[in-house]
mmCIF file of C-alpha atoms in Angstrom:
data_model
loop_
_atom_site.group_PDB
_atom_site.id
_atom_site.type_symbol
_atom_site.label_atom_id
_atom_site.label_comp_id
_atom_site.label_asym_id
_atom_site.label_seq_id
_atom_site.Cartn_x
_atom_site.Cartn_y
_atom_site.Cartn_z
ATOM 1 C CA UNK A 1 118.598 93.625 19.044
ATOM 2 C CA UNK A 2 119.272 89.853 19.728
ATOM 3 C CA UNK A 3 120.256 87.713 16.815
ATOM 4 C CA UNK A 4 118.545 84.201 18.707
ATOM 5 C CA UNK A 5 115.152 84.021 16.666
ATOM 6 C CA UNK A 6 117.256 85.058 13.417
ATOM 7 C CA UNK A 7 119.766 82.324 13.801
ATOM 8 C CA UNK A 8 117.553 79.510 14.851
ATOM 9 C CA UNK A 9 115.381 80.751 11.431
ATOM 10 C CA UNK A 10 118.007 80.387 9.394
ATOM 11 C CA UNK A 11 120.053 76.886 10.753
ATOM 12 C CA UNK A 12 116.043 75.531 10.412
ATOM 13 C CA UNK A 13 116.022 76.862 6.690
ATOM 14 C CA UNK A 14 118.880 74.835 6.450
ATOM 15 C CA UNK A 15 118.129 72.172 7.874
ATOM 16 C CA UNK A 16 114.282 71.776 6.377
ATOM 17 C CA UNK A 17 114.607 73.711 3.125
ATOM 18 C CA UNK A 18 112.592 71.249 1.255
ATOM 19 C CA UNK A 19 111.492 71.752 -2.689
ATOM 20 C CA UNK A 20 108.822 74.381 -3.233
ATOM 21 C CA UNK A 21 106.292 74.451 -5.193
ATOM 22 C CA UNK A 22 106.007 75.991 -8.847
ATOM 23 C CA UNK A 23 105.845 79.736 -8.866
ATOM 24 C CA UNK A 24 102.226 81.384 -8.179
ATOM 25 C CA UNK A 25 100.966 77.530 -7.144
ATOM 26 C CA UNK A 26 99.419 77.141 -3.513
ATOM 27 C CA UNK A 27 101.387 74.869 -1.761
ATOM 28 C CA UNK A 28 99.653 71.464 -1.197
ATOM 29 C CA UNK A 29 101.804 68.696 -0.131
ATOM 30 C CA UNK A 30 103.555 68.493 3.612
ATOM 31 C CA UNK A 31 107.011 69.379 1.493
ATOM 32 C CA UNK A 32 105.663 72.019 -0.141
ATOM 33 C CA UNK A 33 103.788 73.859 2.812
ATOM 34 C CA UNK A 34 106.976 73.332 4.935
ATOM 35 C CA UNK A 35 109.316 74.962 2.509
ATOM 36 C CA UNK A 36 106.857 77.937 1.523
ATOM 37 C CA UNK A 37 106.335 78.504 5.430
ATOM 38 C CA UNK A 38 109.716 78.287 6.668
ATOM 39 C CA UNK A 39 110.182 81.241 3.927
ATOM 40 C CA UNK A 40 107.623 83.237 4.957
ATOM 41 C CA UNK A 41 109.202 82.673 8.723
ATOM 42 C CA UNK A 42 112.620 84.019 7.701
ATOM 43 C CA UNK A 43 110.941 87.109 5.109
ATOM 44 C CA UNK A 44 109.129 88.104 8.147
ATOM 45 C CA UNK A 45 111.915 87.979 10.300
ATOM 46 C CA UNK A 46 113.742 90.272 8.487
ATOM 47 C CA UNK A 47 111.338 92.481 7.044
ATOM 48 C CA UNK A 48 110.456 92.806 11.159
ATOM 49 C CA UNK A 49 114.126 93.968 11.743
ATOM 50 C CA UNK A 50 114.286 96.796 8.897
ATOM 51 C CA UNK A 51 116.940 94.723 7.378
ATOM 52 C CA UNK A 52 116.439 93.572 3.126
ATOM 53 C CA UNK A 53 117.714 90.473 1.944
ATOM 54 C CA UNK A 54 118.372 89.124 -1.487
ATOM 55 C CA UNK A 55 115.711 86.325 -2.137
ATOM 56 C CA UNK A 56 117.363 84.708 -4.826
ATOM 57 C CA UNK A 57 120.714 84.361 -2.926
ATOM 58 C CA UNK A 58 119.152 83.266 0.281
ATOM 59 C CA UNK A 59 117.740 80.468 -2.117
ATOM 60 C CA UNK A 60 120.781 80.059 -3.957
ATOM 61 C CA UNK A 61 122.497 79.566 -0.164
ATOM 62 C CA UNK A 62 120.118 76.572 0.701
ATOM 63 C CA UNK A 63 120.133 75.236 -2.556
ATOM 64 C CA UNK A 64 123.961 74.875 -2.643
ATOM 65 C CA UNK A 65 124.274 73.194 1.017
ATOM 66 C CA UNK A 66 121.508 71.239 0.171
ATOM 67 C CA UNK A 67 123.298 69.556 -2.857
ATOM 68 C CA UNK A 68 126.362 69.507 -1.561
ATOM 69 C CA UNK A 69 127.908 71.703 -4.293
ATOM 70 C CA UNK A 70 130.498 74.298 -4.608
ATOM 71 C CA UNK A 71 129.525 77.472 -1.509
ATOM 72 C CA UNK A 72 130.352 80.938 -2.652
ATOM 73 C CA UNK A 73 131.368 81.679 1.127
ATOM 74 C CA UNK A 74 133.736 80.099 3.295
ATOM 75 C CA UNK A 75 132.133 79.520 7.256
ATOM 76 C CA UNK A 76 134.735 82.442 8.414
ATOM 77 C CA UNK A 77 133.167 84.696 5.888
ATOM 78 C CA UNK A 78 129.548 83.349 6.823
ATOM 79 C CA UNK A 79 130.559 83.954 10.266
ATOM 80 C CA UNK A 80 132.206 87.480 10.268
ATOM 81 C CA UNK A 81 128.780 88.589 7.977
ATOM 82 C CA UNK A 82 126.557 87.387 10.684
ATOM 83 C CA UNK A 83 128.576 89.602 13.371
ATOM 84 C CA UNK A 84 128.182 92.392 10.865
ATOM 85 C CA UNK A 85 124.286 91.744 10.500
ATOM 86 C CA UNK A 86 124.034 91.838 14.127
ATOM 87 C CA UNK A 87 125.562 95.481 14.292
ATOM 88 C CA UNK A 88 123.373 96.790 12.231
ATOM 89 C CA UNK A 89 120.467 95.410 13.384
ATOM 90 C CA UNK A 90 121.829 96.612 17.223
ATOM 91 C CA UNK A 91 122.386 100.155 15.791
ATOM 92 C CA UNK A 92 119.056 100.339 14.136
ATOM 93 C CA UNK A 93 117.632 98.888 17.607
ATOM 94 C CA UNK A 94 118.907 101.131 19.806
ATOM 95 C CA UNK A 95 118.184 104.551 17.587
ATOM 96 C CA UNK A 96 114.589 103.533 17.228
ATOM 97 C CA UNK A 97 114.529 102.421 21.242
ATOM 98 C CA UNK A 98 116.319 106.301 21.664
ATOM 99 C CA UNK A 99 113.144 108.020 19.814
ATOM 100 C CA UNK A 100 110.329 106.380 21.216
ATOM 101 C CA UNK A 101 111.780 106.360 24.523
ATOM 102 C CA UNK A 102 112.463 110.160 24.588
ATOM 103 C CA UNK A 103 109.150 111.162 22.886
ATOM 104 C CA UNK A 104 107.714 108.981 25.686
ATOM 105 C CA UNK A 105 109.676 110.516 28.363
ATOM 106 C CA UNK A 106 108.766 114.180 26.942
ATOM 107 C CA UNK A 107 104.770 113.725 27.287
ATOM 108 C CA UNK A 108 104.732 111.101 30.404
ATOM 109 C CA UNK A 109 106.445 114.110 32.559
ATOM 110 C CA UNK A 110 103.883 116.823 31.153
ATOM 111 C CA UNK A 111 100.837 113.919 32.829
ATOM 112 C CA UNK A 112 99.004 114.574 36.434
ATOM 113 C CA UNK A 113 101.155 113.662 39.505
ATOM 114 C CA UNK A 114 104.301 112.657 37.349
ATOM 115 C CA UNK A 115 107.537 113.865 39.302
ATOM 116 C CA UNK A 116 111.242 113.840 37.838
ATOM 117 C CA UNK A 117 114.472 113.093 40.073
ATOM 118 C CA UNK A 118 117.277 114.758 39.290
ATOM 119 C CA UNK A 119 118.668 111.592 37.637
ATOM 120 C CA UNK A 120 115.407 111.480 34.914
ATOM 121 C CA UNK A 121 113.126 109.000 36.691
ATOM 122 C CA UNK A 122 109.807 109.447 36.698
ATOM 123 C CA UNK A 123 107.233 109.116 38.998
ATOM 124 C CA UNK A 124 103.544 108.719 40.003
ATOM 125 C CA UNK A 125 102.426 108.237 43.385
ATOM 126 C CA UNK A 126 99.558 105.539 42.595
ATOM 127 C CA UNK A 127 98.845 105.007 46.544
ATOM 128 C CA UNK A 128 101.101 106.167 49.021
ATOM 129 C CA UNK A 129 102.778 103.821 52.074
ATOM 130 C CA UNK A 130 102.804 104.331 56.131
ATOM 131 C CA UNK A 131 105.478 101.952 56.595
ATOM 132 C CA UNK A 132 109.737 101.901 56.755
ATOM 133 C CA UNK A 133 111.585 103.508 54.220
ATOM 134 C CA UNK A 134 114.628 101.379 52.414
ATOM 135 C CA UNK A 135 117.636 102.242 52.365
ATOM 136 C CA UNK A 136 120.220 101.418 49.720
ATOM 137 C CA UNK A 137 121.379 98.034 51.117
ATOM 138 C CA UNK A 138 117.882 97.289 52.363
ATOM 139 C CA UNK A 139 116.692 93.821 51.025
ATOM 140 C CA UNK A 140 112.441 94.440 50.196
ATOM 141 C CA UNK A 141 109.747 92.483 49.001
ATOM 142 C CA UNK A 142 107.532 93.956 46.277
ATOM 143 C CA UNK A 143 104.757 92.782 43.629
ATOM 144 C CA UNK A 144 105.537 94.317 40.326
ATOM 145 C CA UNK A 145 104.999 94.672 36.371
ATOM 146 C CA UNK A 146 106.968 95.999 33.928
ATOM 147 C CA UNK A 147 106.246 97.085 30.430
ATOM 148 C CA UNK A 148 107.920 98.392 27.191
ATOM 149 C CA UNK A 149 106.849 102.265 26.193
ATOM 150 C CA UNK A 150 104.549 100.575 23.673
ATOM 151 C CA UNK A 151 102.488 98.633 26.202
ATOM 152 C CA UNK A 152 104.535 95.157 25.945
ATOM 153 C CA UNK A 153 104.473 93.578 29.095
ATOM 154 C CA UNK A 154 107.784 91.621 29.828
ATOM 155 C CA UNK A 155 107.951 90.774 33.147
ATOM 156 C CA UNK A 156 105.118 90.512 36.241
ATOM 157 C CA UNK A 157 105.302 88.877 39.495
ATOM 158 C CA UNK A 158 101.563 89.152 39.910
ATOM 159 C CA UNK A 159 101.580 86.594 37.097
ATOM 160 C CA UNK A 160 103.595 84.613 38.685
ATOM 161 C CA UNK A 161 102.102 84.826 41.435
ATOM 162 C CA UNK A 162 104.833 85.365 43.718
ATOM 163 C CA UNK A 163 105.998 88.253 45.144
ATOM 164 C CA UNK A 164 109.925 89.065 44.560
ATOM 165 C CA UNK A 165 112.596 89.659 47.224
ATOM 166 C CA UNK A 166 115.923 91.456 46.403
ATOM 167 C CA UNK A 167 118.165 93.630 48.068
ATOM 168 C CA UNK A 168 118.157 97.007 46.278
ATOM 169 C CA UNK A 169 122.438 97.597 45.520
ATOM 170 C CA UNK A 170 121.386 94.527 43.472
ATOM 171 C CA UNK A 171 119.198 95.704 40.820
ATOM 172 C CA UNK A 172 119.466 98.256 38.483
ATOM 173 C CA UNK A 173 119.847 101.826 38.921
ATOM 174 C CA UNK A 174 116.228 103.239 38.722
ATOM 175 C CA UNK A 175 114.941 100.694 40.844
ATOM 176 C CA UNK A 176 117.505 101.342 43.764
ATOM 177 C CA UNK A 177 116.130 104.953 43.352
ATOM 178 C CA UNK A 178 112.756 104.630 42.792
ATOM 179 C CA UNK A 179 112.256 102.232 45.874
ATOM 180 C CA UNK A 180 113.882 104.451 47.924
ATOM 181 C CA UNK A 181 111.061 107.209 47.659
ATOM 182 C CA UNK A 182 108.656 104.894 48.583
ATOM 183 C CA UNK A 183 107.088 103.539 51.971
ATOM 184 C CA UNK A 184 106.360 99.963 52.882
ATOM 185 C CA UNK A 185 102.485 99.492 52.023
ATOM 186 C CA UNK A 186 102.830 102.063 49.047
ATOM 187 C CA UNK A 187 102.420 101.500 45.530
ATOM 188 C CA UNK A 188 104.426 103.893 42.669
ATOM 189 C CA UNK A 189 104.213 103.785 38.687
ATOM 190 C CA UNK A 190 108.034 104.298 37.608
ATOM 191 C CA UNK A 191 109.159 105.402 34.168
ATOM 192 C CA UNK A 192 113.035 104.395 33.746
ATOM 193 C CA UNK A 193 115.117 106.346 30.749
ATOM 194 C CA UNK A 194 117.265 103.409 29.321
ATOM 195 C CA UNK A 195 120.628 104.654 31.392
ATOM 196 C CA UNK A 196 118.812 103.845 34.706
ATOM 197 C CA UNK A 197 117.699 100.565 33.315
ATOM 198 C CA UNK A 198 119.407 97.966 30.613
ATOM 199 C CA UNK A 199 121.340 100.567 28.629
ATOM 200 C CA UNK A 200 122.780 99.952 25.380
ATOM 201 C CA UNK A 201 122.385 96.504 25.568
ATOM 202 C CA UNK A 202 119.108 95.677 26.447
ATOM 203 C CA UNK A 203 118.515 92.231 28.445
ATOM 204 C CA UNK A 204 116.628 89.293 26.973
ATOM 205 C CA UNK A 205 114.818 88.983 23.890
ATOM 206 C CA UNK A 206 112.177 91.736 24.788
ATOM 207 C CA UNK A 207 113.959 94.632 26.165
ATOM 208 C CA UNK A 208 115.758 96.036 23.135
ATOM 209 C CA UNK A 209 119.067 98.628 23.243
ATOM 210 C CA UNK A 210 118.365 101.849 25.109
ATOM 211 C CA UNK A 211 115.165 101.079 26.080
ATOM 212 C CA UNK A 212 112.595 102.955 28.559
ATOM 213 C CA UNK A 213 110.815 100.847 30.559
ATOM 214 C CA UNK A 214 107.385 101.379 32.683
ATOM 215 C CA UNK A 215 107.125 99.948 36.173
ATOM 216 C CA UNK A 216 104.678 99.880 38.336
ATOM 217 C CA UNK A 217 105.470 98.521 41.902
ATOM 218 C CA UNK A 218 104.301 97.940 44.770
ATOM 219 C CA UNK A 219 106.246 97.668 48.025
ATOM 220 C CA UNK A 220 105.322 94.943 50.502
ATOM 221 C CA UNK A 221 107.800 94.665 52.966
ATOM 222 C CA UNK A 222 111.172 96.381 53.919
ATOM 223 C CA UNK A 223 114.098 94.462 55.983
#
């Protein structure tokens, strides 16, 4: 779980915390619909993350910097929380990530056409190819898209138009696999279990800790 969206939510709370309007009042004014909004922002944040906060000292917190008075933290202390936050919300992550991805895994295998390596990838032969065959330090060209186990597309070089060229000791594991299976002209669905993909640690802001991620790809040329 990455911590970026929480952070910048809170330093803008900070920042923008602005008086609110009396209790059970719509807000009106500019003031008023910033602050209520910004505090919807940061409720929703966490309550998206599993994680409960205290309202009233998340208040008290802005209030405080705000006027300038006596903090009941030191920045160390504020600090050393945060990196305790983001544990928590990286364990919780990556055990949710672990069940959906290995319920996932269970039923895609059971599908039509899916085959399993002896690593764990999966695979569907979506149209097969006549051409070369890569080899592990083969550089390729393919068109691709990849997507989260709940449908969450986070990458696709179809949208972007462009196809992508890389050479295959230089991505990660289940691709260097899964490409080799395949023949130039051929197109493959690939289902990666998180240790052939991003691990424990995810990448980016979309691809969570131990995360199994859908690919389908199609390979263009081999060199």
């Amino acid at each position: 779980m990455r911590m970026t969206t929480l952070a910048a939510s809170l330093l803008l709370a900070l920042a923008m915390a602005l008086p609110v309007a009396a209790a059970d009042k719509k807000p009106t004014t500019l003031e008023e619909r910033v602050s209520y909004g910004i505090g919807m922002n940061i409720g929703r944040d966490f309550k998206g993350k599993g994680f409960e906060v205290n309202p009233d000292l998340l208040a008290r917190g802005i209030k405080d910097v705000l006027a300038g008075g006596e903090l009941l933290m030191t920045e160390d202390e504020v600090r050393q929380t945060i990196m305790e936050l983001q544990q928590v919300l990286q364990e919780k992550a990556a055990a949710k990530n672990r069940a959906e991805g290995e319920a996932f895994l269970a039923a895609n295998r059971k599908k039509d056409g899916v085959k399993v390596t002896a690593s764990g990838l999966q695979y569907r032969v979506i149209r097969e190819g006549d051409g070369a065959t890569p080899g592990p330090d083969s550089t390729v060209t393919v068109n691709y898209r990849g997507a989260l186990v709940d449908g969450t597309e986070f990458d696709s070089s179809y949208k972007r138009g462009k196809p992508a060229t890389f050479q295959l000791n230089r991505v990660i594991r289940g691709w260097t696999e899964g490409l080799q299976l395949m023949k130039a002209g051929g197109k493959y669905e690939f289902v990666l279990p998180a240790d052939l993909a991003y691990g424990e640690q995810g990448a980016g802001q979309v691809i969570g800790p131990n995360s199994v991620l859908i690919f389908e790809v199609e390979l263009l040329e081999v060199n």
